[in-house]
């Protein structure tokens, strides 16, 4: 333990700590809104909602901290955002005890898939260009939001952009930290924050006895596992691989699935690998040395745990900041990850057409059959890859059709 602490102190850097903080900040200022919406639709009590936030925060914190330390990579875990979106429509029609039973089924299914190694074999088959295109497509909206926010609050956003450009030229490692400091300072001076409404108090987790229901399992449990695997783990692994972190998916899925299983009775609908916030911690903005970026994952995990103890009260702190500040901060922090994705698409010239199709589908934000654009980007891009770039073979023949033409 002493040796580990020495390594952490040696590898720690302000840029990595800021990256970890930003990942948490963006998680609570954005995706948590969907959780609140689902809780309100289901008429959950304040205690139940606080327990829910406690569970997903503690689960994300502990799993991310352990994985980052063990794999020496910035493994950012969070709650399932597409899963929470699914709950907005489904949770009001299902008793909470049956919903918890469905959470347990979903977590068990995800854990078994992780332990089987099937997901690792699936990820390894994805061409690098398509993985990079998925990354760029997921993050493109966040990059564009920086400039769309100028119309709403030009002083704040333009000051943040100018700060980014100047500090990026002088000292790139501290660019995002400087942008965050300037943004918060301007927001506080202009009075656009709502910090006076905060009250801090630790939460007492509320246990819900799970109940079995085929209706809940089929209508909620199975779709929850599906959207989590396709909407979180697939793009999350794409982010890690695009940044050069060749970590196994099986261990990540197994540990986060186990965390989901243990915390489901307290309201956690799912803890999983993050995608968007992970991109903040995997790039050069976190640290020039990729071997020291794992500190961002550890910092992120520790902050999640602190917030979890207060049951979401601190989460309201992040929501008290202006939406334009969060949008600009996220977009600028993800600029390097967007560049990595686009460069990956351009460099994979053998599969460029399929990669561009993947990028366009993913960036479109489409939703079909309850599944998001990241899933359909992978599916449609994969079809394009096999049609356009793989040799066609006749059954029983080793010679491709293209060779015979």
Tab-separated table of N, CA and C in Angstrom, residues 185-271:
chain	number	residue	atom	x	y	z
A	185	UNK	N	-15.451	31.716	-12.499
A	185	UNK	CA	-15.292	33.075	-11.968
A	185	UNK	C	-16.279	34.040	-12.633
A	186	UNK	N	-16.406	33.966	-13.959
A	186	UNK	CA	-17.337	34.846	-14.674
A	186	UNK	C	-18.777	34.545	-14.277
A	187	UNK	N	-19.107	33.254	-14.141
A	187	UNK	CA	-20.470	32.871	-13.760
A	187	UNK	C	-20.825	33.392	-12.375
A	188	UNK	N	-19.879	33.328	-11.448
A	188	UNK	CA	-20.137	33.802	-10.080
A	188	UNK	C	-20.260	35.318	-10.035
A	189	UNK	N	-19.410	36.005	-10.772
A	189	UNK	CA	-19.467	37.470	-10.794
A	189	UNK	C	-20.767	37.965	-11.423
A	190	UNK	N	-21.231	37.256	-12.460
A	190	UNK	CA	-22.448	37.664	-13.149
A	190	UNK	C	-23.716	37.228	-12.418
A	191	UNK	N	-23.564	36.410	-11.360
A	191	UNK	CA	-24.723	35.969	-10.587
A	191	UNK	C	-25.567	34.913	-11.277
A	192	UNK	N	-24.989	34.151	-12.194
A	192	UNK	CA	-25.771	33.155	-12.927
A	192	UNK	C	-25.716	31.772	-12.298
A	193	UNK	N	-25.133	31.659	-11.112
A	193	UNK	CA	-25.135	30.387	-10.386
A	193	UNK	C	-26.252	30.395	-9.351
A	194	UNK	N	-26.565	29.220	-8.807
A	194	UNK	CA	-27.627	29.090	-7.809
A	194	UNK	C	-27.095	28.339	-6.587
A	195	UNK	N	-25.952	28.774	-6.096
A	195	UNK	CA	-25.282	28.080	-5.010
A	195	UNK	C	-25.976	28.259	-3.665
A	196	UNK	N	-26.776	29.297	-3.511
A	196	UNK	CA	-27.412	29.570	-2.220
A	196	UNK	C	-28.449	28.526	-1.836
A	197	UNK	N	-28.906	27.726	-2.790
A	197	UNK	CA	-29.959	26.748	-2.525
A	197	UNK	C	-29.426	25.418	-1.999
A	198	UNK	N	-28.107	25.282	-1.886
A	198	UNK	CA	-27.526	24.004	-1.508
A	198	UNK	C	-27.579	23.765	-0.005
A	199	UNK	N	-27.876	22.515	0.370
A	199	UNK	CA	-27.851	22.075	1.761
A	199	UNK	C	-27.158	20.711	1.786
A	200	UNK	N	-26.144	20.572	2.665
A	200	UNK	CA	-25.345	19.354	2.683
A	200	UNK	C	-25.773	18.438	3.826
A	201	UNK	N	-26.021	17.174	3.490
A	201	UNK	CA	-26.406	16.185	4.492
A	201	UNK	C	-26.118	14.794	3.942
A	202	UNK	N	-25.519	13.915	4.769
A	202	UNK	CA	-25.265	12.547	4.308
A	202	UNK	C	-26.564	11.778	4.124
A	203	UNK	N	-26.540	10.799	3.250
A	203	UNK	CA	-27.745	10.030	2.940
A	203	UNK	C	-27.722	8.687	3.660
A	204	UNK	N	-28.893	8.178	3.965
A	204	UNK	CA	-29.045	6.823	4.496
A	204	UNK	C	-29.618	5.968	3.369
A	205	UNK	N	-28.841	5.031	2.807
A	205	UNK	CA	-29.342	4.210	1.696
A	205	UNK	C	-30.612	3.462	2.084
A	206	UNK	N	-31.522	3.354	1.149
A	206	UNK	CA	-32.811	2.699	1.398
A	206	UNK	C	-32.872	1.396	0.611
A	207	UNK	N	-32.992	0.276	1.347
A	207	UNK	CA	-33.019	-1.045	0.719
A	207	UNK	C	-34.430	-1.348	0.204
A	208	UNK	N	-34.506	-1.851	-1.024
A	208	UNK	CA	-35.783	-2.248	-1.617
A	208	UNK	C	-35.730	-3.749	-1.885
A	209	UNK	N	-36.647	-4.498	-1.284
A	209	UNK	CA	-36.677	-5.939	-1.501
A	209	UNK	C	-37.110	-6.242	-2.937
A	210	UNK	N	-36.261	-6.910	-3.720
A	210	UNK	CA	-36.622	-7.185	-5.120
A	210	UNK	C	-37.754	-8.195	-5.232
A	211	UNK	N	-38.542	-8.044	-6.273
A	211	UNK	CA	-39.630	-8.975	-6.568
A	211	UNK	C	-39.480	-9.449	-8.008
A	212	UNK	N	-39.830	-10.722	-8.252
A	212	UNK	CA	-39.685	-11.294	-9.587
A	212	UNK	C	-40.942	-11.081	-10.406
A	213	UNK	N	-40.763	-10.657	-11.654
A	213	UNK	CA	-41.896	-10.481	-12.560
A	213	UNK	C	-41.400	-10.675	-13.985
A	214	UNK	N	-42.033	-11.632	-14.710
A	214	UNK	CA	-41.654	-11.843	-16.106
A	214	UNK	C	-41.895	-10.579	-16.931
A	215	UNK	N	-42.963	-9.889	-16.616
A	215	UNK	CA	-43.257	-8.653	-17.343
A	215	UNK	C	-42.127	-7.643	-17.166
A	216	UNK	N	-41.651	-7.447	-15.928
A	216	UNK	CA	-40.581	-6.479	-15.664
A	216	UNK	C	-39.267	-6.919	-16.294
A	217	UNK	N	-38.991	-8.224	-16.236
A	217	UNK	CA	-37.734	-8.736	-16.797
A	217	UNK	C	-37.701	-8.561	-18.310
A	218	UNK	N	-38.796	-8.899	-18.987
A	218	UNK	CA	-38.829	-8.835	-20.447
A	218	UNK	C	-38.966	-7.401	-20.964
A	219	UNK	N	-39.742	-6.593	-20.268
A	219	UNK	CA	-39.978	-5.230	-20.752
A	219	UNK	C	-38.919	-4.243	-20.278
A	220	UNK	N	-38.230	-4.555	-19.176
A	220	UNK	CA	-37.238	-3.631	-18.634
A	220	UNK	C	-35.852	-4.268	-18.507
A	221	UNK	N	-35.763	-5.457	-17.923
A	221	UNK	CA	-34.468	-6.075	-17.658
A	221	UNK	C	-33.662	-6.357	-18.911
A	222	UNK	N	-34.286	-7.016	-19.892
A	222	UNK	CA	-33.578	-7.350	-21.138
A	222	UNK	C	-33.211	-6.093	-21.932
A	223	UNK	N	-34.162	-5.147	-22.169
A	223	UNK	CA	-33.783	-3.920	-22.881
A	223	UNK	C	-32.708	-3.113	-22.156
A	224	UNK	N	-32.744	-3.106	-20.814
A	224	UNK	CA	-31.751	-2.361	-20.038
A	224	UNK	C	-30.355	-2.924	-20.275
A	225	UNK	N	-30.232	-4.255	-20.271
A	225	UNK	CA	-28.934	-4.880	-20.547
A	225	UNK	C	-28.478	-4.576	-21.968
A	226	UNK	N	-29.407	-4.620	-22.918
A	226	UNK	CA	-29.064	-4.397	-24.323
A	226	UNK	C	-28.579	-2.976	-24.576
A	227	UNK	N	-29.321	-1.980	-24.077
A	227	UNK	CA	-28.923	-0.591	-24.331
A	227	UNK	C	-27.649	-0.236	-23.575
A	228	UNK	N	-27.409	-0.892	-22.439
A	228	UNK	CA	-26.180	-0.633	-21.690
A	228	UNK	C	-24.973	-1.195	-22.425
A	229	UNK	N	-25.094	-2.401	-22.947
A	229	UNK	CA	-23.990	-3.011	-23.684
A	229	UNK	C	-23.680	-2.242	-24.961
A	230	UNK	N	-24.733	-1.889	-25.711
A	230	UNK	CA	-24.516	-1.228	-27.004
A	230	UNK	C	-24.276	0.271	-26.854
A	231	UNK	N	-24.927	0.887	-25.886
A	231	UNK	CA	-24.842	2.343	-25.750
A	231	UNK	C	-23.747	2.825	-24.833
A	232	UNK	N	-23.183	1.930	-24.002
A	232	UNK	CA	-22.139	2.343	-23.057
A	232	UNK	C	-20.835	1.571	-23.271
A	233	UNK	N	-20.904	0.235	-23.236
A	233	UNK	CA	-19.660	-0.540	-23.300
A	233	UNK	C	-19.005	-0.494	-24.680
A	234	UNK	N	-19.800	-0.569	-25.740
A	234	UNK	CA	-19.205	-0.540	-27.087
A	234	UNK	C	-18.499	0.795	-27.347
A	235	UNK	N	-19.185	1.946	-27.200
A	235	UNK	CA	-18.462	3.204	-27.415
A	235	UNK	C	-17.392	3.461	-26.360
A	236	UNK	N	-17.620	2.984	-25.135
A	236	UNK	CA	-16.610	3.165	-24.091
A	236	UNK	C	-15.311	2.459	-24.427
A	237	UNK	N	-15.402	1.233	-24.933
A	237	UNK	CA	-14.201	0.511	-25.345
A	237	UNK	C	-13.584	1.149	-26.584
A	238	UNK	N	-14.426	1.700	-27.462
A	238	UNK	CA	-13.905	2.395	-28.639
A	238	UNK	C	-13.065	3.606	-28.228
A	239	UNK	N	-13.519	4.318	-27.213
A	239	UNK	CA	-12.769	5.471	-26.702
A	239	UNK	C	-11.407	5.028	-26.174
A	240	UNK	N	-11.400	3.970	-25.377
A	240	UNK	CA	-10.143	3.484	-24.804
A	240	UNK	C	-9.186	2.992	-25.894
A	241	UNK	N	-9.709	2.204	-26.833
A	241	UNK	CA	-8.852	1.662	-27.893
A	241	UNK	C	-8.326	2.771	-28.800
A	242	UNK	N	-9.163	3.760	-29.096
A	242	UNK	CA	-8.726	4.857	-29.966
A	242	UNK	C	-7.615	5.672	-29.322
A	243	UNK	N	-7.564	5.664	-27.994
A	243	UNK	CA	-6.521	6.407	-27.283
A	243	UNK	C	-5.315	5.546	-26.966
A	244	UNK	N	-5.330	4.306	-27.443
A	244	UNK	CA	-4.165	3.442	-27.276
A	244	UNK	C	-4.172	2.551	-26.053
A	245	UNK	N	-5.274	2.477	-25.329
A	245	UNK	CA	-5.341	1.641	-24.134
A	245	UNK	C	-5.963	0.290	-24.502
A	246	UNK	N	-5.114	-0.717	-24.670
A	246	UNK	CA	-5.571	-2.041	-25.083
A	246	UNK	C	-5.915	-2.880	-23.851
A	247	UNK	N	-6.921	-2.457	-23.134
A	247	UNK	CA	-7.335	-3.152	-21.922
A	247	UNK	C	-8.446	-4.148	-22.247
A	248	UNK	N	-8.511	-5.267	-21.509
A	248	UNK	CA	-9.558	-6.267	-21.784
A	248	UNK	C	-10.923	-5.778	-21.324
A	249	UNK	N	-11.925	-6.022	-22.143
A	249	UNK	CA	-13.281	-5.614	-21.784
A	249	UNK	C	-13.886	-6.528	-20.735
A	250	UNK	N	-13.466	-7.789	-20.711
A	250	UNK	CA	-14.092	-8.770	-19.830
A	250	UNK	C	-14.002	-8.375	-18.363
A	251	UNK	N	-12.822	-7.944	-17.918
A	251	UNK	CA	-12.654	-7.558	-16.518
A	251	UNK	C	-13.461	-6.324	-16.163
A	252	UNK	N	-13.520	-5.372	-17.088
A	252	UNK	CA	-14.271	-4.142	-16.846
A	252	UNK	C	-15.762	-4.440	-16.726
A	253	UNK	N	-16.283	-5.224	-17.664
A	253	UNK	CA	-17.705	-5.558	-17.652
A	253	UNK	C	-18.056	-6.383	-16.420
A	254	UNK	N	-17.181	-7.317	-16.067
A	254	UNK	CA	-17.460	-8.183	-14.927
A	254	UNK	C	-17.534	-7.385	-13.623
A	255	UNK	N	-16.562	-6.486	-13.404
A	255	UNK	CA	-16.544	-5.724	-12.150
A	255	UNK	C	-17.697	-4.742	-12.081
A	256	UNK	N	-17.960	-4.007	-13.166
A	256	UNK	CA	-19.078	-3.060	-13.140
A	256	UNK	C	-20.415	-3.793	-13.056
A	257	UNK	N	-20.495	-4.974	-13.688
A	257	UNK	CA	-21.718	-5.771	-13.568
A	257	UNK	C	-21.938	-6.236	-12.143
A	258	UNK	N	-20.851	-6.632	-11.470
A	258	UNK	CA	-20.951	-7.050	-10.072
A	258	UNK	C	-21.379	-5.879	-9.178
A	259	UNK	N	-20.822	-4.689	-9.454
A	259	UNK	CA	-21.221	-3.497	-8.694
A	259	UNK	C	-22.710	-3.215	-8.887
A	260	UNK	N	-23.186	-3.361	-10.112
A	260	UNK	CA	-24.610	-3.159	-10.395
A	260	UNK	C	-25.461	-4.170	-9.642
A	261	UNK	N	-24.982	-5.403	-9.589
A	261	UNK	CA	-25.711	-6.477	-8.915
A	261	UNK	C	-25.844	-6.195	-7.421
A	262	UNK	N	-24.765	-5.745	-6.792
A	262	UNK	CA	-24.776	-5.491	-5.351
A	262	UNK	C	-25.588	-4.254	-4.978
A	263	UNK	N	-25.614	-3.272	-5.861
A	263	UNK	CA	-26.258	-1.996	-5.528
A	263	UNK	C	-27.670	-1.851	-6.080
A	264	UNK	N	-28.116	-2.814	-6.873
A	264	UNK	CA	-29.473	-2.755	-7.427
A	264	UNK	C	-30.552	-2.623	-6.348
A	265	UNK	N	-30.463	-3.354	-5.212
A	265	UNK	CA	-31.501	-3.215	-4.182
A	265	UNK	C	-31.578	-1.824	-3.552
A	266	UNK	N	-30.561	-1.000	-3.791
A	266	UNK	CA	-30.571	0.366	-3.271
A	266	UNK	C	-30.968	1.376	-4.352
A	267	UNK	N	-31.354	0.863	-5.533
A	267	UNK	CA	-31.870	1.731	-6.583
A	267	UNK	C	-31.007	1.878	-7.804
A	268	UNK	N	-29.780	1.307	-7.812
A	268	UNK	CA	-28.887	1.475	-8.970
A	268	UNK	C	-29.414	0.696	-10.165
A	269	UNK	N	-29.707	1.389	-11.250
A	269	UNK	CA	-30.190	0.708	-12.450
A	269	UNK	C	-29.053	0.154	-13.294
A	270	UNK	N	-27.832	0.568	-13.015
A	270	UNK	CA	-26.700	0.020	-13.744
A	270	UNK	C	-25.458	0.885	-13.639
A	271	UNK	N	-24.331	0.264	-13.337
A	271	UNK	CA	-23.029	0.919	-13.343
A	271	UNK	C	-22.238	0.308	-14.493
